């Protein structure tokens, strides 16, 4: 009988869990399920020295003076010769590890001195302190690798170590070469002690000559332990936002500083020593170690749809000279090269979605991803000047993708501002060509966001949809974030025409920024999220796919008050977002009458405080949301705190 009872209970609970899959409540408007996502651009040292976990700076000796006048292939390396040793170094290009990676270092070790007390191992070699010092943790594993080609007859022995600034050895390993061909040697280093300012030291301890390139050091503990992976703490901050999509790799970085500098996705896949490094438009170096494979992998790891953006075969209109001042302007890929260029765009779709038997699908599989990435969106162009050259090329690419891949949603571009010439011309192309989605950008005052909440109410419902690909109000104070929250409720209300939206820029390394207002600041050890981060997170981690009006009553004449109600049809949860940009608390009324049975208790998060408050490295959580459980009834009064965003997530009991 007991057994029968348990079977009955299991059966009943199975039935309950099956039948309790929520149905969207009647009366809701279907909105985009991809509404809130992330825009990642390699600006402000977001990639190398940032999200990309590589600890060695200038690992391939490819830095050069076009990036920074003081840079050269030996930048961030130090020649060392402890123990009265001596030798010679040169940078050469005649027989590189790969043609895409032309520079390498040649070292001639002429004399290795005797081991000297207090100096440590004698030899001739190199030291790299990474991006302002390497952060290493006691007992964690660090994976070292380097390509070496022996140029003298006998094998070369190396001592590889991690050292403090004072030369204390934290971890040590030995490598001996075995070939006159480029060979990848690896070692693992486990520091005995943590250090935020460590250096990597490579010492040849035997006389002889060798070439060295692609010297790399990665923590084993990257995000999800991926090799060639991402800095775990930063990646986790992004994962916590539960973004619907990630747009990458830019921004202006995409269309580049002149034609030769456009971001070409094919150069960023495959083994790291075969990737093409280059200066980025923001004036520093990109190794492309964080390349298309890693972007797609990260999207998959955190359940976000990938949104790669490719140049529309024109370079940035601000190309040349100093960023945004003068320069050569927009340049277009010559017409007789467009066939190849279009093929490159089509190849990306095959690389992402094609079977392993296809040419490009096989390259994806070779990188370790057999199954397709399920790419749905491709962006063509980034806030380009809408010239005849742009228009011709955009149409050619758009037509090719539409014909060959009707399953792909193309995202076009309508200039850098919420209105004006490029905006109007870009929208005309979108209307004429029936482009499915276009990318709007605006960086402006908090007041603009408050007074433009009705912007998308007036957009045509049956025409091109909007991707608000870059937006931010001018500041990282709480008031900026709350102004954005006000506006974001209008994006939800218009989620039938606004398909996606992403704040910009995302990441910024302290003391290495090119853009002042950003979402997350960081240095090598500390992450400082802004109030804007929390607003983005509160919206993106609480997305719905049905919008409901008339649930929240408030003073409709008060433009500083905003609210939205959505339901997530996967969970059945009802999500209220209640925003008050006033400097005093304001009343609202909530009526959940249309939602059937709801839980008596709900999760509530509140972001509130002094309008001028912001987070700083000295106090990274001056402004952060607080969470609590609150009692909920069918209809209840709510007092929205001054300068606040409140999110209330309510479970339903729809059967
Ligand atoms: O987000 C920073 C920059 O702003 C982007 O690169 C560009 O698209 C815009 O002008």
XYZ file of C-alpha atoms in Angstrom, residues 25 548-554 564-565 574 576 578 588-596 598 632-638 648 650:
32
model
C -2.335 35.191 -19.463
C 0.327 43.967 -19.982
C -1.085 47.439 -19.623
C -3.545 48.684 -16.992
C -1.905 46.643 -14.233
C -0.157 49.615 -12.616
C -1.983 52.875 -11.920
C 0.035 56.048 -11.285
C 5.739 48.228 -16.855
C 4.339 44.769 -16.350
C 4.692 38.290 -13.574
C 6.609 44.583 -12.343
C 8.305 50.531 -11.009
C 1.297 53.632 -7.373
C -1.487 51.023 -7.305
C -1.119 47.501 -8.577
C -4.002 45.300 -9.680
C -3.166 41.701 -10.520
C -6.822 40.793 -11.126
C -6.245 39.480 -14.656
C -3.588 36.973 -13.622
C -5.544 34.242 -11.885
C -0.680 34.412 -7.702
C 1.453 40.459 -2.317
C -2.314 40.623 -2.669
C -4.558 40.808 -5.730
C -4.520 44.544 -5.471
C -2.101 46.602 -3.404
C -0.657 50.058 -2.931
C 3.004 50.687 -3.570
C 8.800 42.741 -8.131
C 5.557 37.274 -8.652
